[in-house]
Amino acid sequence: MTVCNFFLQGRCRYGEKCWNEHPRDERGGDYRGTQQPSRGGYGNRVWINPSQRTGGDYVQPSSFSRDGDNDWSRGGGGADVKSSDFSFSGQNRFSALASHSHSDKDVQSPTDDVDTIQKDMEIWQTSGQWPFSCYSVLPGKLSGFVEVSPEELRLEYYTGRASGDLQAYMNSVQQLADQWRSRVQELRTMSSSTRISVISELNDPSSQTSTHEFGSSASGFGTTSSSSSSSSGFGAGGLFWIQSEILGNGTNYISDFFLIYPHASGFGSGAFAQPPSGFSAPAASAASFSFAGPAADNKSSAAAASSSVSAFSFKPPPGGSSGPADGGGFGQSSTRAADTGLFSAHSDLTAEELKEFTAKRFTLGQIPLKPPPADLLVV
Amino acid sequence: MSLFGANTGFGSGGTGVFGTTTTDSHNPMKDVEVTSPPDDSISCLAFSPPTMPGNFLIGGSWANDVRCWEVQDNGQTVPKAQQMHTGPVLDVCWSDDGSKVFTASCDKTAKMWDLNSNQTIQIAQHEGPIRTIHWIKAPNYSCVMTGSWDKTLKFWDTRSPNPMMSLQMPERCFCADVVYPMAVVATAERGLIVYQLENQPSEFRRIESPLKHQHRCVAIFKDKQSKPTGFALGSIEGRVAIHYINPPNPAKDNFTFKCHRSNGTNTATPQDIYAVNAISFHPVHGTLATVGSDGRFSFWDKDARTKLKTSEQLDQPITACCFNNNGNIFAYASSYDWSKVQSQYTSGSVISGKSPSPAAVVH
């Protein structure tokens, strides 16, 4: 049976009697019908065709005409609903997406998610809403955002005021604001490295939970390195504490980025612990880890770190001390680095990861997070 | 306090006497302003329960105090009493018999205030500021539930210094609501937990948040049989989610709506998005009121999915709201909510207005 196009748009006149197929919304198990763009199709159905409703406890569309409030009139979204109920108002942003996602209701493709993220970031930047909030593209959560409530911030201000030291408060707020701004900008402009890391994060929610736990256990690290670590910092008692960590611990600062992606932790510490083996100073190597384009922002290099684990097989090692021709030197440095846990052994990798590493190209979405084995490196 | 002096004769009891030509953004709705408001932002409001005659309003503020006013039938307010904490007060609630008030504060303690004797005693202690406090009255037990930024939810018998029970939460508690036998707690990092309170409190379900941003406020609503059936959750992003616990059809029954945003019709310029600071349900009609950082309050009908009314814009954000026990009075607090992250003139005011009945409000 063909799927009824009118039903998808929410305006099938035949309802149950229609000869075409009306796909039922069973897949919406965890689909709370909130902001998903495809909701537009089903939402329309409810309000346009009350005859299709079995429940009967919905008010008929004619009663909406009394609501002349402008806020709702533009909730037309993907359909000409005069009633403009508020299940649509979530649609406005996605009205462009709603039309093409009708056929793809059960799974949001990663590119849709990325577009959603970009749009949301743009709105977040321009709307003046509270910046210190976590963010998620339902159902996955994105890292890099600090979650602080206004009350917590206010309490910090009041305690600072009482102790006479407001400067620490101002500095911390400035830091949080800068971190937020850079993260939002990074997600909005969505370079290819950010895109890859975001997609892998959304596809692999376990990496998110590990980030969170990492943050709570690694609470000794500064704010900007890990969003969740700063949240535990707040819980533990104040911005002043975080402040001193950032100032006091410069060397750990860079290495913290790589601790965000636990699989790459060996990578990070290996890189910085072995300068003689061809890896240059931390700052320079952090910069050269970026996959594409300049990564001026530390956060994006952190994001790039996970993808650059795979990038390792494409590019010569950072520091450039061993060029492509210097196979021997490279082999040497890599074996030395392997001793420090920079590369994975074959036995550490799963079959799929091994397949990825041996393949000519990585498949998007399956780029391994573990570092490659040293002998598979193609230089 | 100086707010009264600065105002062009607006004091308590002035309802539209001075004409409509001057647009007074401090109280544009011409509602009754409560006398002697706290000196700093008001964080929470609570009206007395129906078991007590008369309407008494409790307000906690960032000036470390909790004040009690009597709201008389003609709308006049009379300040009655005040108690202090050593830190800003974040939440207040009444006991079910109306004789005690529970207050939760950033000084990591919660106190019980006996109104008859005007004495307070400490009943709870946490490791971090206590963000929410609610009174639970079950057939076989009664206790106070406190949610704190130390990621725990504790239940206290007011007679004992140790909690009856302590539940661990994944993150800091940001807001909570209790309607026996259901309790909902929204935490940081978009956590949402429902507890069932029969026999003893236990975690019922963890829910994947329907909202994308930080949770700000939550309120439970009841069905026609007065049983709690779901909740409304507000975020910092000008959005409220209506979520039923066991709906027949989750995809259709649960929904979100945008509110407290500027620029309703003009989609060309970027919208200003404001946080929803508090949500309150009308005890009789089941309509909900939301108040936001934009300085407006709105009434909504969640079953008809329509907006009933939006107020004019006040000059300050509205930080708290509350209906009285029969729904005739709606109180809202106008004070700075820290949404701009810096200190502002924070003197607040509490305004109580006649709660509009749905019939009168539909446009």
XYZ file of C-alpha atoms in Angstrom:
742
model
C 0.000 0.000 0.000
C 1.227 3.422 -0.774
C 1.581 5.871 2.017
C -1.030 8.580 1.860
C 0.633 11.902 1.167
C -2.271 13.913 2.479
C -2.161 12.038 5.737
C 1.492 12.895 6.122
C 0.616 16.520 5.675
C -2.264 16.094 8.059
C -5.068 16.784 5.666
C -6.409 13.473 4.491
C -10.121 13.844 3.931
C -10.912 10.153 4.122
C -9.474 9.421 7.492
C -9.937 5.812 8.414
C -11.668 5.101 5.138
C -8.672 6.116 3.101
C -7.421 3.515 0.693
C -3.816 4.465 1.213
C -1.708 3.679 4.197
C -1.679 5.957 7.196
C 1.447 5.092 9.114
C 0.714 4.913 12.815
C 2.944 6.678 15.276
C 4.137 3.616 17.172
C 7.743 4.454 16.716
C 7.213 7.474 18.814
C 7.941 5.489 21.928
C 10.237 8.052 23.369
C 9.050 10.682 20.990
C 7.352 12.998 23.311
C 6.035 14.938 20.432
C 7.878 17.952 21.543
C 10.236 19.604 19.220
C 10.853 16.991 16.623
C 10.295 18.466 13.216
C 8.357 15.464 12.050
C 5.870 16.169 14.741
C 4.445 18.666 12.394
C 2.802 15.937 10.397
C 1.090 14.281 13.298
C 0.311 17.397 15.123
C -1.541 18.647 12.115
C -3.559 15.529 11.941
C -4.985 15.993 15.370
C -6.279 19.430 14.835
C -7.410 19.232 11.244
C -9.252 15.965 11.313
C -11.085 15.495 14.548
C -12.977 12.656 12.939
C -9.837 10.592 13.112
C -9.550 11.031 16.813
C -10.793 8.168 18.825
C -10.277 9.876 22.145
C -12.679 12.697 21.638
C -11.390 14.736 24.509
C -9.736 17.268 22.285
C -11.475 20.491 21.712
C -12.735 20.989 18.187
C -10.701 23.381 16.069
C -13.496 25.874 15.821
C -13.053 26.822 19.422
C -9.565 28.083 18.781
C -10.758 30.962 16.719
C -11.363 32.878 19.895
C -7.663 33.018 20.507
C -6.494 35.937 18.511
C -3.150 36.201 20.175
C -0.363 36.843 17.764
C 2.009 34.486 19.405
C 0.053 31.598 18.069
C -0.857 32.822 14.659
C 2.586 32.247 13.368
C 2.615 28.747 14.690
C 1.349 27.675 11.326
C 4.525 25.762 10.801
C 4.083 23.288 8.055
C 0.325 23.569 7.694
C -2.361 26.173 7.370
C -3.821 25.694 10.764
C -5.775 28.698 11.835
C -6.028 27.432 15.353
C -2.272 27.629 15.815
C -2.139 25.536 18.930
C 1.127 25.311 20.647
C 2.267 21.973 19.452
C 3.187 23.929 16.375
C 5.046 26.688 17.902
C 7.917 24.315 18.260
C 7.655 23.857 14.545
C 8.449 27.313 13.389
C 12.129 26.923 13.610
C 11.943 23.645 11.862
C 9.387 24.429 9.224
C 12.080 24.102 6.631
C 12.984 20.714 7.949
C 9.467 19.522 8.490
C 8.732 19.187 4.812
C 11.529 16.804 4.040
C 11.573 14.835 7.213
C 8.088 13.477 6.858
C 9.393 10.312 5.383
C 12.035 9.885 8.008
C 10.168 10.016 11.218
C 11.697 7.428 13.416
C 15.311 8.459 13.218
C 16.632 11.942 12.849
C 19.538 11.718 10.493
C 22.736 13.199 11.849
C 22.731 15.980 9.292
C 19.323 17.126 10.490
C 20.656 17.142 13.997
C 23.619 19.192 12.943
C 21.367 21.698 11.232
C 19.214 21.828 14.313
C 22.249 22.493 16.429
C 23.394 25.284 14.216
C 20.017 26.950 14.214
C 19.675 26.581 17.949
C 23.077 28.114 18.485
C 22.165 31.051 16.351
C 19.009 31.595 18.311
C 20.844 31.190 21.573
C 23.348 33.804 20.603
C 20.848 36.390 19.533
C 18.035 35.831 21.950
C 19.688 36.883 25.175
C 18.583 33.783 26.996
C 20.460 32.420 29.958
C 23.839 31.237 28.686
C 24.889 28.891 31.429
C 22.695 26.019 30.526
C 23.259 22.562 29.191
C 22.038 21.880 25.705
C 20.793 18.836 23.977
C 19.502 17.802 20.623
C 16.863 15.392 21.722
C 17.602 12.791 22.851
C 21.361 13.182 22.889
C 23.164 15.718 25.006
C 26.052 17.817 23.790
C 29.117 18.379 25.868
C 30.920 21.636 26.306
C 28.215 23.498 28.163
C 28.350 24.462 31.786
C 25.121 24.192 33.701
C 24.697 26.864 36.348
C 21.413 28.165 37.590
C 20.871 31.899 38.160
C 20.402 31.262 41.849
C 23.773 29.594 42.172
C 25.477 32.437 40.413
C 23.663 34.943 42.526
C 24.688 33.144 45.692
C 28.299 33.321 44.558
C 27.918 37.020 44.070
C 26.416 37.472 47.500
C 29.115 35.471 49.232
C 31.731 37.389 47.316
C 30.129 40.643 48.297
C 30.011 39.583 51.921
C 33.664 38.620 51.949
C 34.602 41.740 50.081
C 36.119 39.971 47.120
C 33.966 40.432 44.066
C 36.823 40.245 41.643
C 36.952 36.467 41.793
C 33.259 36.341 40.998
C 33.671 38.660 38.044
C 36.584 36.663 36.715
C 34.726 33.400 36.993
C 31.679 34.770 35.296
C 33.845 36.195 32.562
C 35.472 32.834 32.099
C 32.176 31.018 31.937
C 30.863 33.533 29.493
C 33.910 33.213 27.286
C 33.717 29.477 27.335
C 30.062 29.574 26.423
C 30.581 32.034 23.656
C 33.357 30.044 22.070
C 31.450 26.785 22.315
C 28.332 28.284 20.813
C 30.311 29.865 18.027
C 32.087 26.642 17.351
C 28.840 24.733 17.085
C 27.268 27.401 14.995
C 30.024 27.524 12.434
C 30.362 23.750 12.590
C 33.726 23.055 11.043
C 34.154 19.527 9.810
C 36.014 18.452 12.902
C 33.258 19.769 15.124
C 30.715 18.053 12.952
C 32.441 14.725 13.297
C 32.818 14.999 17.019
C 29.228 16.085 17.437
C 27.945 13.235 15.329
C 30.019 10.707 17.175
C 28.812 12.140 20.445
C 25.195 11.899 19.446
C 25.610 8.417 18.108
C 27.422 7.150 21.091
C 25.709 8.346 24.250
C 27.994 6.188 26.368
C 30.830 8.546 25.611
C 28.712 11.305 27.069
C 28.128 9.520 30.299
C 31.791 8.761 30.594
C 32.494 12.418 30.082
C 30.201 13.210 32.928
C 31.731 10.722 35.283
C 35.132 11.812 34.287
C 34.237 15.298 35.138
C 32.992 14.402 38.538
C 35.985 12.332 39.408
C 38.459 14.643 37.770
C 37.150 17.608 39.613
C 40.602 18.942 40.022
C 40.634 20.381 36.550
C 39.687 23.816 35.465
C 36.390 24.984 34.075
C 37.165 25.236 30.467
C 38.449 21.771 30.018
C 35.342 19.882 30.870
C 31.843 21.094 31.307
C 30.853 18.543 33.863
C 33.930 19.055 35.934
C 32.976 22.624 36.392
C 29.511 21.662 37.403
C 30.903 19.499 40.117
C 33.120 22.405 41.003
C 30.090 24.526 41.603
C 28.448 21.900 43.636
C 31.523 21.434 45.723
C 31.579 24.988 46.796
C 32.214 27.841 44.608
C 33.753 29.615 41.778
C 36.768 30.646 43.783
C 37.901 27.097 43.958
C 37.736 26.671 40.210
C 39.544 29.921 39.683
C 42.590 28.831 41.615
C 42.718 25.537 39.781
C 42.904 27.263 36.446
C 45.560 29.678 37.511
C 47.626 27.239 39.419
C 47.842 24.392 37.044
C 48.921 25.522 33.655
C 50.648 22.378 32.534
C 47.779 20.136 33.320
C 45.482 22.454 31.464
C 46.240 21.245 27.980
C 46.393 17.622 28.864
C 42.934 17.902 30.351
C 41.461 18.354 26.947
C 42.456 14.927 26.022
C 41.028 13.452 29.143
C 37.593 14.400 27.927
C 37.754 11.565 25.482
C 38.926 8.758 27.691
C 39.913 6.525 24.861
C 42.378 9.087 23.741
C 43.796 9.620 27.163
C 46.818 7.508 26.441
C 47.272 9.565 23.378
C 47.271 12.819 25.224
C 49.548 11.925 28.033
C 51.851 10.081 25.706
C 52.157 13.069 23.460
C 53.111 15.414 26.175
C 55.326 13.193 28.167
C 57.757 12.462 25.364
C 59.098 15.587 23.769
C 62.288 13.978 22.519
C 60.466 11.418 20.504
C 59.429 13.979 17.994
C 56.478 15.552 19.679
C 56.914 19.210 20.159
C 55.763 21.371 23.036
C 52.154 20.915 24.117
C 50.877 24.163 22.724
C 52.163 23.567 19.278
C 51.019 20.017 19.096
C 47.588 20.919 20.307
C 47.301 23.293 17.450
C 48.548 20.857 14.903
C 46.082 18.238 16.000
C 43.265 20.067 14.360
C 41.817 18.176 11.517
C 40.835 20.958 9.232
C 41.543 24.616 9.326
C 42.898 26.664 12.173
C 41.671 25.656 15.528
C 42.150 28.849 17.421
C 39.914 27.754 20.207
C 41.126 25.189 22.653
C 37.762 23.573 22.826
C 37.717 22.789 19.190
C 41.099 21.240 19.411
C 39.728 19.093 22.141
C 36.912 18.166 19.891
C 39.377 17.591 17.163
C 41.401 15.403 19.427
C 39.034 12.532 19.130
C 38.819 12.825 15.419
C 42.482 13.484 15.148
C 43.091 10.160 16.745
C 41.944 8.820 13.460
C 43.603 11.662 11.666
C 46.837 10.327 12.869
C 46.903 7.869 10.082
C 46.366 10.600 7.492
C 48.863 13.143 8.582
C 52.429 13.059 9.636
C 52.884 13.156 13.368
C 52.828 16.583 14.961
C 56.042 18.376 15.506
C 57.005 17.400 12.044
C 60.311 16.091 13.160
C 59.785 12.867 11.308
C 58.581 13.603 7.819
C 56.941 11.078 5.561
C 60.249 10.011 4.189
C 61.715 9.330 7.524
C 60.093 5.996 7.980
C 62.797 4.681 10.192
C 62.697 7.610 12.514
C 58.989 7.424 12.621
C 59.009 3.793 13.370
C 61.406 4.472 16.165
C 59.428 7.232 17.682
C 56.278 5.304 17.321
C 57.636 2.289 19.067
C 58.871 4.476 21.839
C 55.529 6.124 21.980
C 53.861 2.787 21.871
C 55.646 1.927 25.054
C 53.968 4.847 26.695
C 50.557 3.700 25.507
C 50.167 6.088 22.623
C 48.900 3.497 20.194
C 46.637 0.573 20.765
C 47.733 -2.954 20.389
C 45.815 -5.063 17.905
C 44.355 -7.008 20.743
C 42.862 -3.868 22.265
C 40.740 -3.101 19.255
C 37.463 -4.640 18.345
C 36.979 -6.224 14.962
C 35.093 -3.214 13.617
C 37.751 -0.805 14.753
C 40.436 -2.915 13.162
C 38.431 -2.932 9.973
C 38.183 0.827 10.070
C 41.873 1.247 10.547
C 42.772 -1.140 7.784
C 40.278 0.355 5.375
C 41.288 2.971 2.882
C 38.939 5.560 4.338
C 37.002 5.955 7.522
C 33.259 5.649 7.410
C 31.584 8.576 9.064
C 29.964 7.610 12.288
C 32.272 4.672 12.819
C 35.538 6.398 13.314
C 37.200 4.597 16.205
C 37.878 6.547 19.322
C 40.871 4.479 20.285
C 44.224 5.322 18.791
C 45.369 3.163 15.899
C 47.991 0.470 16.219
C 51.391 1.841 15.348
C 51.979 -0.537 12.497
C 48.787 0.407 10.697
C 49.834 4.008 10.369
C 50.058 5.102 6.776
C 52.442 7.957 6.483
C 10.938 50.135 50.336
C 11.968 53.223 48.466
C 10.015 51.878 45.593
C 6.896 53.172 47.195
C 8.332 56.621 47.547
C 9.522 56.731 43.997
C 6.216 55.692 42.569
C 3.778 58.359 41.601
C 1.268 57.596 44.242
C 0.719 54.021 43.597
C 0.610 52.523 47.069
C -1.423 49.587 48.186
C -5.064 49.705 47.458
C -4.739 51.912 44.422
C -6.640 50.197 41.706
C -6.993 52.316 38.653
C -7.717 55.473 40.567
C -5.096 57.416 38.672
C -6.395 56.837 35.235
C -4.915 54.988 32.372
C -3.038 57.746 30.620
C 0.205 57.249 32.495
C 1.643 53.843 31.648
C 3.126 52.746 34.899
C 5.387 49.850 34.142
C 5.866 49.037 37.757
C 2.327 47.837 38.159
C 0.732 48.127 34.745
C -2.040 45.701 35.543
C -3.256 47.945 38.329
C -3.200 45.097 40.762
C -2.906 45.580 44.470
C 0.627 46.022 45.630
C 1.561 44.361 48.875
C 2.784 46.680 51.612
C 6.233 46.341 53.137
C 7.781 44.079 50.553
C 11.215 42.588 51.240
C 14.305 44.602 50.506
C 15.711 42.218 47.984
C 14.426 39.901 45.294
C 11.607 37.613 46.247
C 12.423 33.999 45.564
C 9.200 32.260 46.505
C 5.581 32.824 47.459
C 3.062 30.578 49.140
C -0.534 31.068 50.161
C -2.032 29.415 53.202
C -3.962 26.173 52.732
C -7.764 25.998 52.903
C -7.717 24.555 56.411
C -6.987 27.995 57.734
C -9.507 30.814 57.542
C -8.367 33.846 55.633
C -5.549 34.224 53.168
C -2.034 34.495 54.409
C 0.838 35.005 52.039
C 4.407 33.980 52.822
C 7.278 35.320 50.792
C 10.952 34.412 51.059
C 13.594 36.749 49.747
C 17.279 37.198 49.026
C 17.483 39.558 51.960
C 17.521 36.445 54.179
C 14.026 37.037 55.487
C 10.641 35.416 55.295
C 7.616 37.663 55.643
C 3.989 36.935 56.272
C 1.107 39.121 55.160
C -2.581 38.740 55.608
C -4.485 39.411 52.425
C -7.941 40.628 53.230
C -11.024 40.222 51.135
C -10.987 43.773 49.938
C -7.468 43.237 48.638
C -5.670 45.109 51.351
C -2.541 43.491 52.728
C -1.393 43.685 56.296
C 2.151 42.683 57.229
C 2.009 40.226 60.044
C 5.381 38.765 60.942
C 8.902 38.145 59.782
C 11.666 35.642 60.439
C 15.278 35.582 59.409
C 17.759 33.058 58.108
C 21.480 33.540 57.774
C 21.361 33.141 54.041
C 18.952 33.945 51.225
C 15.678 32.050 51.442
C 14.982 29.984 48.352
C 11.716 28.197 49.060
C 8.799 28.232 51.473
C 5.827 26.016 52.066
C 2.951 25.565 54.475
C 2.012 22.527 56.510
C -1.362 21.110 55.636
C -3.078 22.478 58.747
C -1.802 25.962 58.161
C -0.119 26.354 61.495
C 3.481 25.990 60.408
C 5.592 27.401 57.645
C 8.734 25.684 56.399
C 11.521 27.754 54.942
C 14.592 26.615 53.029
C 17.671 28.719 52.699
C 21.144 28.996 51.179
C 22.556 28.682 54.667
C 22.027 24.910 54.193
C 19.285 24.717 56.783
C 15.555 24.540 56.754
C 13.432 25.929 59.531
C 9.951 25.357 60.808
C 8.115 28.511 61.780
C 5.250 28.127 64.180
C 2.974 31.022 63.397
C 1.046 30.921 66.620
C 4.067 31.334 68.799
C 6.179 33.117 66.156
C 9.121 30.833 66.931
C 11.367 28.980 64.536
C 13.396 25.861 64.988
C 15.783 24.244 62.591
C 14.523 20.975 61.195
C 16.921 20.105 58.401
C 20.558 20.290 57.484
C 22.204 19.707 54.125
C 25.721 19.992 52.750
C 24.703 22.577 50.241
C 22.048 25.272 49.874
C 18.527 23.887 50.066
C 16.632 24.763 46.938
C 13.174 23.278 47.488
C 11.053 22.407 50.467
C 7.672 20.703 50.488
C 5.379 19.290 53.091
C 4.173 15.723 52.499
C 1.052 14.497 54.193
C 0.515 10.799 53.669
C -2.017 8.599 55.475
C 0.735 6.812 57.392
C 3.371 9.506 57.707
C 4.075 13.200 57.361
C 7.361 14.777 56.618
C 9.195 17.622 55.004
C 11.002 16.993 51.736
C 14.057 19.100 50.999
C 15.964 19.154 47.739
C 19.412 20.617 47.733
C 22.347 21.530 45.512
C 24.292 18.800 47.252
C 22.423 16.361 44.977
C 20.363 14.780 47.706
C 16.683 14.696 48.465
C 16.040 14.309 52.159
C 12.910 13.636 54.116
C 12.634 14.984 57.631
C 10.452 14.264 60.550
C 10.456 17.650 62.203
C 11.145 16.190 65.598
C 14.417 14.507 64.739
C 17.729 16.014 63.623
C 18.434 13.106 61.323
C 16.581 12.613 58.085
C 14.031 9.830 57.844
C 15.341 9.102 54.413
C 17.903 10.425 52.017
C 17.766 9.787 48.294
C 20.639 10.429 45.979
C 20.007 12.402 42.815
C 22.171 12.506 39.708
C 22.607 16.249 39.932
C 21.727 19.379 41.868
C 18.061 19.896 42.555
C 16.713 22.914 40.683
C 13.012 22.661 41.345
C 10.418 20.284 42.707
C 6.729 19.903 43.344
C 4.656 17.591 45.475
C 1.050 16.531 45.141
C 0.530 13.384 47.147
C 1.230 10.607 46.091
C 3.484 12.048 43.421
C 6.602 14.171 43.625
C 8.608 15.512 40.720
C 12.141 16.808 40.943
C 13.957 18.505 38.099
C 17.698 18.613 38.424
C 20.637 20.140 36.623
C 21.787 18.633 33.344
C 18.182 18.092 32.324
C 17.468 15.466 34.912
C 13.878 14.648 35.691
C 12.811 12.193 38.357
C 9.357 11.238 39.517
C 8.917 9.808 42.983
C 5.993 7.967 44.420
C 5.209 8.729 48.012
C 2.925 5.940 49.159
C 4.195 3.992 52.185
C 7.527 5.666 51.850
C 9.088 7.849 49.198
C 10.844 5.979 46.452
C 12.003 6.741 42.997
C 9.336 5.929 40.488
C 10.812 6.818 37.160
C 13.532 8.855 35.550
C 12.237 10.687 32.555
C 14.133 11.874 29.532
C 13.603 15.579 29.555
C 11.355 16.964 26.839
C 13.262 20.229 26.956
C 16.610 21.049 25.480
C 17.863 23.525 28.046
C 18.191 24.035 31.752
C 15.148 23.240 33.849
C 13.862 26.152 35.835
C 10.531 25.320 37.420
C 8.060 22.497 37.685
C 4.452 22.193 38.796
C 2.229 19.127 39.053
C -1.292 19.192 37.691
C -4.216 17.012 38.580
C -6.887 15.319 36.553
C -10.615 15.656 36.979
C -10.562 13.352 39.977
C -7.930 15.487 41.690
C -5.256 12.897 41.264
C -1.841 14.086 40.135
C -1.415 13.003 36.578
C 1.424 14.974 35.111
C 3.508 18.086 35.388
C 4.463 21.250 33.614
C 8.179 21.905 33.288
C 9.616 25.279 32.418
C 13.087 26.026 31.112
C 15.331 29.007 30.674
C 14.534 29.015 27.009
C 11.018 30.387 27.185
C 9.409 27.020 26.828
C 7.119 24.899 28.938
C 6.608 21.187 28.484
C 3.397 19.498 29.541
C 4.115 15.908 30.385
C 1.714 13.229 31.501
C 3.009 10.339 33.532
C 0.928 7.596 31.946
C -0.818 9.026 28.978
C -2.781 6.892 26.548
C -0.770 8.331 23.722
C 2.495 9.965 24.717
C 3.330 11.407 21.337
C 0.076 13.298 21.188
C -0.629 14.040 24.808
C 2.728 15.434 25.735
C 3.703 18.690 24.140
C 5.722 21.823 24.627
C 4.863 25.395 23.967
C 6.844 28.565 23.686
C 6.169 31.448 25.970
C 7.798 34.559 27.366
C 9.378 35.584 24.154
C 9.351 38.933 22.512
C 8.632 39.672 18.926
C 5.637 37.487 18.508
C 4.739 38.236 14.927
C 7.936 39.589 13.554
C 10.090 36.655 12.662
C 12.624 38.759 10.821
C 14.399 40.167 13.815
C 15.786 37.749 16.345
C 13.503 36.972 19.206
C 14.354 37.703 22.807
C 13.904 34.595 24.816
C 13.252 34.752 28.527
C 13.334 32.157 31.240
C 10.126 30.836 32.725
C 10.664 31.537 36.393
C 7.679 29.847 37.940
C 4.583 27.888 37.048
C 1.464 27.644 39.121
C -1.784 25.783 38.549
C -5.170 27.199 39.452
C -6.560 24.922 42.169
C -10.070 24.867 40.783
C -9.957 25.382 37.037
C -6.700 23.639 36.293
C -5.458 26.463 34.137
C -1.826 27.316 34.537
C -0.017 30.555 35.088
C 3.570 31.137 34.008
C 5.738 34.042 34.982
C 8.911 34.964 33.217
C 12.027 37.053 33.119
C 10.404 39.321 30.599
C 8.234 40.759 33.339
C 5.007 39.279 32.183
C 2.678 36.629 33.432
C 0.407 34.531 31.277
C -2.480 32.202 31.830
C -2.899 29.108 29.730
C -5.344 26.295 29.275
C -3.348 23.157 28.724
C -6.289 21.019 27.652
C -7.492 23.390 25.013
C -3.865 24.261 24.321
C -4.551 27.941 24.187
C -3.232 31.013 25.817
C -5.850 32.769 27.860
C -4.222 36.021 28.783
C -0.909 37.776 28.962
C -0.284 40.677 31.220
C 1.366 43.940 30.332
C 5.075 44.062 30.789
C 6.345 44.973 34.201
C 9.585 46.828 34.646
C 11.292 43.926 36.382
C 11.257 40.173 35.821
C 8.636 38.256 37.713
C 10.323 35.758 39.969
C 7.535 33.915 41.767
C 3.826 33.360 41.631
C 1.120 31.637 43.568
C -2.640 31.118 43.570
C -4.509 31.180 46.848
C -6.367 28.091 47.955
C -9.647 28.814 46.180
C -8.078 30.458 43.172
C -9.510 33.916 43.687
C -6.220 35.620 44.227
C -3.097 35.409 42.144
C 0.075 36.812 43.662
C 3.224 37.492 41.723
C 6.538 38.962 42.711
C 8.309 41.492 40.593
C 12.032 41.569 41.263
C 15.341 40.914 39.575
C 16.090 37.272 38.905
C 19.746 37.525 37.927
C 18.978 36.764 34.321
C 21.466 39.342 33.175
C 24.164 37.885 35.406
C 24.995 41.154 37.043
C 23.727 42.966 40.008
C 20.837 45.322 39.504
C 18.630 47.346 41.737
C 17.023 44.457 43.440
C 14.301 45.787 45.612
C 11.262 43.736 44.944
C 7.577 44.033 45.223
C 4.812 41.572 45.652
C 1.602 42.201 43.834
C -1.602 40.380 44.277
C -4.413 40.658 41.871
C -7.801 39.238 41.422
C -7.304 36.010 39.647
C -9.170 36.161 36.378
C -11.775 33.502 35.965
C -11.489 31.728 32.629
C -14.808 32.928 31.357
C -13.894 36.543 31.741
C -10.498 36.220 30.222
C -11.081 34.562 26.929
C -10.683 37.093 24.172
